[in-house]
């Protein structure tokens, strides 16, 4: 496609929209380097202050953020991996293998997500307490898998429906097994969908608060709970809160940056068939 | 493959994969079906194990008085929790607000998300970077972001009113602190956060459209709005469907932003279902909380069923039209 | 402004500066973590006696934040020196959910914690769950120590910690509380002085004062208080109700549980809350306590006749106006039954039934509550550490040491002697406080009429009590 002047205009528009969209996030980042007194000033301040790193020191020093970060990475990473491994065949079976009432399956799979978290969290707490899993990473991995799975099956299924059937038929004629078809043929073709699904499975657990709150208290605490600790009695420690939010965001940006390559590459891969 | 043969009518493609190769779905070989169930099994087993107990637990609880603060007085009371809820004007208000919220918010996000996806569905240098950046709102911690938005909308010292007043020279606006403006302010934030999510999934859908099709469309001089309505939307319909569904379910369950930014206030002006349910939990009425949870479950199921039904009917008629 | 800071920081800073050869600036020090404050204080601490015979591991749970978990972490290094063979772990959960979290854990008879810091309003509920331990037998071997504690912690406040309620017997000591707080009048002394008005004594004067200093054109609003639905609004209402001589029940002491929220006193309380809204900061109608304090810090609100608050407001790093904010007793109504009654709360340490290591756990609780008497295992450094980390105190002697630097503590000193418990001492307290708060918030925001709100609050309270079998 040749760049017309209209096209260039749209490109500029895209940049402007994205920039405006990010103002609130920039505000968080700015708050994280402001001294507390400036944050509590009667008017918003944009530049006339001396930046400070005290909140970043505090968030690690006082709120043990590094430990929470490792917990988050382990629990969310492992559960996302399990979810993707279980969800891909399931989504394929529902979308492609002519299961009778496949959609009903898909619907019922989702239903745990229909309940308000607070209703589901109490029985989970009881279960974890009974098995001695309170304050363990395992408990969170199990819960995040349970919550991520239905969601992942749904998104994946919708992407698999989009794919052309001819490739698998060819694969079947070549005598590949179903699993080989899924992981050798479908996986590369459905990359954009898989990348998006993985991103969102990851992020929903990454920001999950309620279950982490109930099921952990010290050793297995994840970042959202550690972050909430910056809200003091009658007083929000804005600096620490913002610094924590920035730190919590960084790995996510990295993950997206890596995975979005696959989203874009879907285009080129589609051409192979 | 059928793409080229259909030429200028690729719109029909969407249904083509769902069209059974033979008239009856039962015609899929028994062995294939067994394999399919095997592939589904691990997923279903995991979910059954993890879902049955919580559901049963809450089901029993919803027929009890069981104060968190005093287990000694716990007992079964039949349907009274449900009756109490139906008698409570806040319950009806919360349901009304939640449904209104879900419908408005999802429609706005779908439209904006689609436009945003189009904007980003371009071959330009740095497009990848833009796509990575726009998705940040979904990733920022809801706790921090909710509190920051609350701070931004603070009626006297907040950034929003600073822009409105100092920047634009207008009267300061009440945002979250007045019962008439609080809900729409919440909507702004929700759309800010979730439109990129919608956009990114739609974008992934657009990206998986085969280049042959877009090439064919280009040769046929289909471009602009026509290209999107006649080719893209029908092709990515399954993706659109699932995004609507997911957003609908999550909007009805809206908790984080609502709880952090207004706690349901001022008064009970933004009291939506999940926050009200959490308040009931905080006040220790476990039975009432579980009953409410089940009502939300039913509500969501009804909405999803209606939605799916309409959608399948539309899809079916499209298929019939295609066959003719 | 030099050296007007609290003594704890002065002490700690000097030590840190000494250890790091003066590299640390004063501002830096203010940001130092609680543990560092404690470590600095402990560096030169030579305990009178070292109890090497006590050992074991104890896990102490407290809500996160400066006032609770952090002050514990600050005392820990001192404790470690006196009890070198004890391993103490302080763990915490976010403040906002900690109260219900503790209840959830206790309902499941969790053995995860040996000591727990909990809000007073939850103790009746903990008692109903069978989670509390009678501390009497543990206190008994230390009569001299306990005598000192009794002398120093104001009686009304101290008695709150006996459950099921009131002074023992029939109650038992369920917790010892080094921490305390009260609802007080918060006012900007500079503003009041300039306007030539005194701190209001009655509610009508309070409304007058608000009218006087209200200056919306310059964004200096007279009044601000936490009117968010649920508990916050409930406390606002209950605080005024008590000052008029009203209460939630006809006669709590003698067990007459007829709700009396729909009463003349209830009506007056709601009227005042509505009236004050005319002079309120625009956000006030849905603020929580954190937002109220921020408004105070920003200088947009000048007065609140009744609010919880924290010592943070007197913290030089927190606000421009840290020297101007002063605290006093809350106003009273103008009927004979009216009086200054400060709603008092606080966080006490109890030993959960399912915890272990009782002797050691009590040694830690006793250490925390020891105050300044070095001959009784205490040390001025304990209170230094608590205040340095951002905590607030219950012992009169320790409060008075900082009275000249922290007006907040002056307020507390005045409040404890006239304090009343901040909620009825029954397990249902929080449920009722929440229900009333919802009705009050709706009334203040014009969603319901005053009369309807009071009627519904009465009705809901009755339902809660009915469910718990109070009328059987």
Short mmCIF file of N, CA and C in Angstrom, two decimals, chain C residues 93-215:
data_model
loop_
_atom_site.label_atom_id
_atom_site.label_comp_id
_atom_site.label_asym_id
_atom_site.label_seq_id
_atom_site.Cartn_x
_atom_site.Cartn_y
_atom_site.Cartn_z
N UNK C 93 -1.40 -7.84 56.21
CA UNK C 93 -2.29 -7.80 55.06
C UNK C 93 -2.76 -6.37 54.88
N UNK C 94 -3.26 -6.04 53.66
CA UNK C 94 -3.70 -4.66 53.44
C UNK C 94 -4.72 -4.22 54.48
N UNK C 95 -4.51 -3.03 54.97
CA UNK C 95 -5.35 -2.44 55.99
C UNK C 95 -6.83 -2.54 55.64
N UNK C 96 -7.15 -2.22 54.37
CA UNK C 96 -8.55 -2.06 54.00
C UNK C 96 -9.36 -3.33 54.23
N UNK C 97 -8.71 -4.50 54.11
CA UNK C 97 -9.48 -5.72 54.24
C UNK C 97 -9.10 -6.54 55.47
N UNK C 98 -8.19 -6.00 56.27
CA UNK C 98 -7.62 -6.82 57.34
C UNK C 98 -8.66 -7.28 58.36
N UNK C 99 -9.62 -6.43 58.66
CA UNK C 99 -10.58 -6.78 59.71
C UNK C 99 -11.37 -8.02 59.34
N UNK C 100 -11.94 -8.02 58.13
CA UNK C 100 -12.72 -9.18 57.72
C UNK C 100 -11.80 -10.38 57.48
N UNK C 101 -10.56 -10.11 57.07
CA UNK C 101 -9.62 -11.20 56.87
C UNK C 101 -9.39 -11.96 58.18
N UNK C 102 -9.18 -11.21 59.25
CA UNK C 102 -8.93 -11.86 60.54
C UNK C 102 -10.13 -12.69 60.94
N UNK C 103 -11.32 -12.13 60.76
CA UNK C 103 -12.53 -12.89 61.08
C UNK C 103 -12.61 -14.17 60.26
N UNK C 104 -12.29 -14.05 58.97
CA UNK C 104 -12.35 -15.24 58.11
C UNK C 104 -11.37 -16.30 58.60
N UNK C 105 -10.16 -15.88 58.92
CA UNK C 105 -9.16 -16.84 59.39
C UNK C 105 -9.58 -17.45 60.73
N UNK C 106 -10.10 -16.63 61.60
CA UNK C 106 -10.48 -17.14 62.92
C UNK C 106 -11.69 -18.08 62.83
N UNK C 107 -12.62 -17.77 61.92
CA UNK C 107 -13.77 -18.65 61.75
C UNK C 107 -13.32 -20.04 61.33
N UNK C 108 -12.23 -20.09 60.56
CA UNK C 108 -11.74 -21.39 60.11
C UNK C 108 -10.74 -21.98 61.08
N UNK C 109 -10.65 -21.40 62.27
CA UNK C 109 -9.74 -21.90 63.31
C UNK C 109 -8.32 -22.04 62.78
N UNK C 110 -7.89 -21.04 62.03
CA UNK C 110 -6.55 -21.08 61.46
C UNK C 110 -5.49 -20.99 62.55
N UNK C 111 -4.46 -21.82 62.42
CA UNK C 111 -3.38 -21.78 63.43
C UNK C 111 -2.16 -21.04 62.90
N UNK C 112 -2.40 -20.20 61.88
CA UNK C 112 -1.26 -19.54 61.23
C UNK C 112 -0.58 -18.50 62.13
N UNK C 113 -1.34 -17.91 63.06
CA UNK C 113 -0.78 -16.78 63.82
C UNK C 113 -0.79 -17.05 65.33
N UNK C 114 0.22 -16.52 66.01
CA UNK C 114 0.32 -16.66 67.46
C UNK C 114 -0.12 -15.40 68.18
N UNK C 115 0.05 -14.26 67.53
CA UNK C 115 -0.42 -12.99 68.08
C UNK C 115 -1.10 -12.23 66.94
N UNK C 116 -2.21 -11.58 67.25
CA UNK C 116 -2.90 -10.81 66.22
C UNK C 116 -3.24 -9.44 66.76
N UNK C 117 -3.03 -8.42 65.92
CA UNK C 117 -3.46 -7.08 66.26
C UNK C 117 -4.81 -6.85 65.60
N UNK C 118 -5.82 -6.53 66.39
CA UNK C 118 -7.14 -6.36 65.80
C UNK C 118 -7.85 -5.14 66.37
N UNK C 119 -8.74 -4.59 65.55
CA UNK C 119 -9.54 -3.43 65.91
C UNK C 119 -10.51 -3.79 67.04
N UNK C 120 -10.71 -2.86 67.93
CA UNK C 120 -11.55 -3.15 69.09
C UNK C 120 -12.97 -3.57 68.70
N UNK C 121 -13.49 -2.96 67.64
CA UNK C 121 -14.89 -3.23 67.28
C UNK C 121 -15.12 -4.68 66.92
N UNK C 122 -14.06 -5.46 66.71
CA UNK C 122 -14.22 -6.86 66.32
C UNK C 122 -14.11 -7.82 67.50
N UNK C 123 -13.84 -7.30 68.68
CA UNK C 123 -13.52 -8.24 69.76
C UNK C 123 -14.72 -9.04 70.25
N UNK C 124 -15.89 -8.43 70.23
CA UNK C 124 -17.07 -9.20 70.64
C UNK C 124 -17.30 -10.35 69.66
N UNK C 125 -17.06 -10.06 68.37
CA UNK C 125 -17.20 -11.11 67.37
C UNK C 125 -16.16 -12.21 67.58
N UNK C 126 -14.93 -11.80 67.87
CA UNK C 126 -13.88 -12.79 68.13
C UNK C 126 -14.23 -13.65 69.33
N UNK C 127 -14.83 -13.02 70.32
CA UNK C 127 -15.25 -13.75 71.51
C UNK C 127 -16.31 -14.79 71.14
N UNK C 128 -17.26 -14.38 70.28
CA UNK C 128 -18.31 -15.30 69.86
C UNK C 128 -17.73 -16.48 69.08
N UNK C 129 -16.63 -16.26 68.40
CA UNK C 129 -16.01 -17.35 67.63
C UNK C 129 -15.14 -18.22 68.52
N UNK C 130 -14.97 -17.82 69.74
CA UNK C 130 -14.09 -18.57 70.63
C UNK C 130 -12.62 -18.41 70.29
N UNK C 131 -12.28 -17.25 69.74
CA UNK C 131 -10.90 -17.06 69.27
C UNK C 131 -9.99 -16.42 70.32
N UNK C 132 -10.59 -15.89 71.39
CA UNK C 132 -9.78 -15.11 72.34
C UNK C 132 -9.25 -15.96 73.49
N UNK C 133 -8.12 -15.51 74.03
CA UNK C 133 -7.53 -16.18 75.18
C UNK C 133 -7.58 -15.22 76.37
N UNK C 134 -7.94 -15.72 77.52
CA UNK C 134 -7.89 -14.90 78.73
C UNK C 134 -6.43 -14.65 79.08
N UNK C 135 -6.05 -13.37 79.14
CA UNK C 135 -4.65 -13.07 79.40
C UNK C 135 -4.34 -13.07 80.89
N UNK C 136 -5.38 -13.14 81.72
CA UNK C 136 -5.20 -13.08 83.17
C UNK C 136 -4.06 -13.95 83.68
N UNK C 137 -4.09 -15.25 83.39
CA UNK C 137 -3.06 -16.14 83.92
C UNK C 137 -1.65 -15.76 83.47
N UNK C 138 -1.56 -15.14 82.31
CA UNK C 138 -0.23 -14.75 81.81
C UNK C 138 0.26 -13.47 82.46
N UNK C 139 -0.73 -12.62 82.84
CA UNK C 139 -0.36 -11.36 83.48
C UNK C 139 0.03 -11.60 84.93
N UNK C 140 -0.62 -12.58 85.54
CA UNK C 140 -0.51 -12.82 86.98
C UNK C 140 0.92 -12.82 87.53
N UNK C 141 1.87 -13.47 86.86
CA UNK C 141 3.23 -13.49 87.43
C UNK C 141 3.90 -12.12 87.47
N UNK C 142 3.28 -11.10 86.87
CA UNK C 142 3.93 -9.78 86.81
C UNK C 142 3.06 -8.70 87.44
N UNK C 143 2.75 -8.82 88.74
CA UNK C 143 1.81 -7.87 89.36
C UNK C 143 2.30 -6.43 89.31
N UNK C 144 3.60 -6.26 89.50
CA UNK C 144 4.15 -4.90 89.53
C UNK C 144 4.03 -4.25 88.15
N UNK C 145 4.32 -5.07 87.15
CA UNK C 145 4.24 -4.59 85.77
C UNK C 145 2.80 -4.19 85.44
N UNK C 146 1.86 -5.03 85.83
CA UNK C 146 0.47 -4.78 85.49
C UNK C 146 -0.04 -3.55 86.23
N UNK C 147 0.43 -3.35 87.45
CA UNK C 147 0.03 -2.18 88.23
C UNK C 147 0.44 -0.91 87.48
N UNK C 148 1.67 -0.93 86.98
CA UNK C 148 2.19 0.21 86.23
C UNK C 148 1.35 0.46 84.98
N UNK C 149 1.01 -0.62 84.28
CA UNK C 149 0.20 -0.52 83.07
C UNK C 149 -1.15 0.09 83.40
N UNK C 150 -1.75 -0.39 84.50
CA UNK C 150 -3.07 0.11 84.89
C UNK C 150 -3.04 1.59 85.26
N UNK C 151 -1.95 2.00 85.90
CA UNK C 151 -1.83 3.39 86.30
C UNK C 151 -1.71 4.30 85.08
N UNK C 152 -1.06 3.79 84.07
CA UNK C 152 -0.65 4.66 82.96
C UNK C 152 -1.69 4.72 81.83
N UNK C 153 -2.40 3.63 81.57
CA UNK C 153 -3.39 3.63 80.49
C UNK C 153 -4.73 4.06 81.08
N UNK C 154 -5.32 5.14 80.55
CA UNK C 154 -6.55 5.66 81.14
C UNK C 154 -7.61 4.56 81.29
N UNK C 155 -8.28 4.59 82.45
CA UNK C 155 -9.14 3.49 82.82
C UNK C 155 -10.22 3.17 81.79
N UNK C 156 -10.91 4.22 81.33
CA UNK C 156 -12.00 3.98 80.39
C UNK C 156 -11.51 3.26 79.14
N UNK C 157 -10.34 3.68 78.71
CA UNK C 157 -9.80 3.03 77.52
C UNK C 157 -9.39 1.60 77.83
N UNK C 158 -8.74 1.44 78.94
CA UNK C 158 -8.22 0.10 79.30
C UNK C 158 -9.36 -0.91 79.43
N UNK C 159 -10.45 -0.46 80.02
CA UNK C 159 -11.56 -1.38 80.26
C UNK C 159 -12.22 -1.86 78.97
N UNK C 160 -12.04 -1.10 77.90
CA UNK C 160 -12.61 -1.55 76.63
C UNK C 160 -12.11 -2.93 76.23
N UNK C 161 -10.93 -3.25 76.69
CA UNK C 161 -10.30 -4.48 76.20
C UNK C 161 -10.66 -5.69 77.05
N UNK C 162 -11.56 -5.48 78.02
CA UNK C 162 -12.09 -6.63 78.73
C UNK C 162 -13.33 -7.09 77.99
N UNK C 163 -13.45 -8.37 77.72
CA UNK C 163 -14.64 -8.87 77.05
C UNK C 163 -15.29 -9.93 77.94
N UNK C 164 -16.54 -10.33 77.73
CA UNK C 164 -17.44 -9.82 76.71
C UNK C 164 -17.61 -8.30 76.78
N UNK C 165 -17.74 -7.73 77.98
CA UNK C 165 -17.66 -6.27 78.01
C UNK C 165 -17.46 -5.78 79.42
N UNK C 166 -17.00 -4.56 79.47
CA UNK C 166 -16.86 -3.92 80.77
C UNK C 166 -15.71 -4.46 81.58
N UNK C 167 -15.49 -3.84 82.74
CA UNK C 167 -14.35 -4.20 83.57
C UNK C 167 -14.48 -5.62 84.12
N UNK C 168 -13.38 -6.28 84.27
CA UNK C 168 -13.40 -7.63 84.83
C UNK C 168 -13.62 -7.55 86.34
N UNK C 169 -14.29 -8.54 86.98
CA UNK C 169 -15.18 -9.49 86.37
C UNK C 169 -16.52 -8.84 86.04
N UNK C 170 -17.37 -9.34 85.17
CA UNK C 170 -17.32 -10.70 84.64
C UNK C 170 -16.43 -10.83 83.41
N UNK C 171 -15.94 -9.73 82.90
CA UNK C 171 -15.13 -9.85 81.69
C UNK C 171 -13.74 -10.35 82.00
N UNK C 172 -12.97 -10.65 80.97
CA UNK C 172 -11.57 -11.02 81.15
C UNK C 172 -10.71 -10.15 80.24
N UNK C 173 -9.45 -10.03 80.56
CA UNK C 173 -8.56 -9.23 79.72
C UNK C 173 -8.28 -10.00 78.44
N UNK C 174 -8.82 -9.51 77.34
CA UNK C 174 -8.67 -10.22 76.07
C UNK C 174 -7.47 -9.71 75.29
N UNK C 175 -7.07 -8.48 75.57
CA UNK C 175 -5.98 -7.90 74.80
C UNK C 175 -5.33 -6.77 75.57
N UNK C 176 -4.09 -6.49 75.24
CA UNK C 176 -3.43 -5.29 75.72
C UNK C 176 -3.19 -4.39 74.51
N UNK C 177 -3.44 -3.10 74.69
CA UNK C 177 -3.37 -2.21 73.54
C UNK C 177 -2.39 -1.07 73.76
N UNK C 178 -1.24 -1.12 73.08
CA UNK C 178 -0.33 0.02 73.14
C UNK C 178 -0.80 1.16 72.25
N UNK C 179 -1.80 0.86 71.39
CA UNK C 179 -2.25 1.81 70.38
C UNK C 179 -3.65 2.30 70.73
N UNK C 180 -3.94 3.52 70.36
CA UNK C 180 -5.30 4.02 70.57
C UNK C 180 -5.61 5.16 69.64
N UNK C 181 -6.91 5.42 69.50
CA UNK C 181 -7.34 6.52 68.63
C UNK C 181 -8.71 6.98 69.08
N UNK C 182 -9.08 8.19 68.73
CA UNK C 182 -10.40 8.68 69.10
C UNK C 182 -10.90 9.63 68.02
N UNK C 183 -12.22 9.73 67.91
CA UNK C 183 -12.78 10.73 67.00
C UNK C 183 -12.70 12.07 67.70
N UNK C 184 -12.13 13.06 66.99
CA UNK C 184 -11.89 14.35 67.61
C UNK C 184 -12.29 15.48 66.67
N UNK C 185 -12.28 16.66 67.22
CA UNK C 185 -12.41 17.85 66.39
C UNK C 185 -11.05 18.17 65.79
N UNK C 186 -11.00 18.34 64.51
CA UNK C 186 -9.77 18.75 63.84
C UNK C 186 -9.99 20.18 63.34
N UNK C 187 -9.09 21.09 63.68
CA UNK C 187 -9.29 22.46 63.19
C UNK C 187 -7.97 23.11 62.88
N UNK C 188 -8.01 24.05 61.94
CA UNK C 188 -6.83 24.84 61.59
C UNK C 188 -6.73 25.99 62.56
N UNK C 189 -5.76 25.94 63.46
CA UNK C 189 -5.70 26.96 64.50
C UNK C 189 -5.50 28.35 63.91
N UNK C 190 -4.67 28.43 62.86
CA UNK C 190 -4.40 29.74 62.25
C UNK C 190 -5.70 30.37 61.73
N UNK C 191 -6.53 29.55 61.09
CA UNK C 191 -7.78 30.06 60.53
C UNK C 191 -8.73 30.51 61.63
N UNK C 192 -8.84 29.68 62.66
CA UNK C 192 -9.74 30.02 63.76
C UNK C 192 -9.27 31.29 64.48
N UNK C 193 -7.96 31.42 64.66
CA UNK C 193 -7.43 32.60 65.33
C UNK C 193 -7.71 33.85 64.51
N UNK C 194 -7.50 33.74 63.22
CA UNK C 194 -7.71 34.89 62.34
C UNK C 194 -9.17 35.33 62.35
N UNK C 195 -10.05 34.33 62.36
CA UNK C 195 -11.48 34.64 62.37
C UNK C 195 -11.95 35.03 63.77
N UNK C 196 -11.08 34.86 64.75
CA UNK C 196 -11.44 35.22 66.11
C UNK C 196 -12.51 34.33 66.73
N UNK C 197 -12.52 33.04 66.35
CA UNK C 197 -13.48 32.14 66.98
C UNK C 197 -12.78 31.04 67.76
N UNK C 198 -13.50 30.58 68.79
CA UNK C 198 -12.96 29.52 69.63
C UNK C 198 -13.40 28.17 69.07
N UNK C 199 -12.78 27.14 69.57
CA UNK C 199 -13.18 25.79 69.16
C UNK C 199 -14.61 25.55 69.67
N UNK C 200 -15.54 25.21 68.78
CA UNK C 200 -16.95 25.07 69.16
C UNK C 200 -17.16 23.99 70.23
N UNK C 201 -18.05 24.30 71.16
CA UNK C 201 -18.34 23.36 72.24
C UNK C 201 -19.64 22.60 71.97
N UNK C 202 -20.60 23.28 71.34
CA UNK C 202 -21.85 22.57 71.00
C UNK C 202 -21.96 22.43 69.49
N UNK C 203 -22.89 21.59 69.08
CA UNK C 203 -23.05 21.35 67.65
C UNK C 203 -23.56 22.57 66.91
N UNK C 204 -24.42 23.33 67.57
CA UNK C 204 -24.90 24.54 66.91
C UNK C 204 -23.76 25.52 66.69
N UNK C 205 -22.88 25.61 67.68
CA UNK C 205 -21.70 26.46 67.49
C UNK C 205 -20.83 25.94 66.35
N UNK C 206 -20.79 24.63 66.24
CA UNK C 206 -19.96 24.04 65.18
C UNK C 206 -20.49 24.45 63.81
N UNK C 207 -21.81 24.41 63.66
CA UNK C 207 -22.41 24.82 62.39
C UNK C 207 -22.12 26.30 62.14
N UNK C 208 -22.25 27.11 63.19
CA UNK C 208 -21.95 28.54 63.08
C UNK C 208 -20.51 28.78 62.64
N UNK C 209 -19.62 28.08 63.30
CA UNK C 209 -18.20 28.24 62.98
C UNK C 209 -17.93 27.88 61.53
N UNK C 210 -18.55 26.79 61.09
CA UNK C 210 -18.35 26.36 59.70
C UNK C 210 -18.82 27.46 58.75
N UNK C 211 -19.97 28.04 59.07
CA UNK C 211 -20.52 29.11 58.24
C UNK C 211 -19.54 30.28 58.17
N UNK C 212 -18.96 30.59 59.32
CA UNK C 212 -18.06 31.73 59.46
C UNK C 212 -16.81 31.58 58.59
N UNK C 213 -16.19 30.43 58.64
CA UNK C 213 -14.90 30.30 57.95
C UNK C 213 -15.04 29.76 56.53
N UNK C 214 -16.24 29.42 56.12
CA UNK C 214 -16.46 28.87 54.79
C UNK C 214 -16.08 29.89 53.73
N UNK C 215 -15.24 29.51 52.81
CA UNK C 215 -14.76 30.45 51.80
C UNK C 215 -14.61 29.74 50.46
#
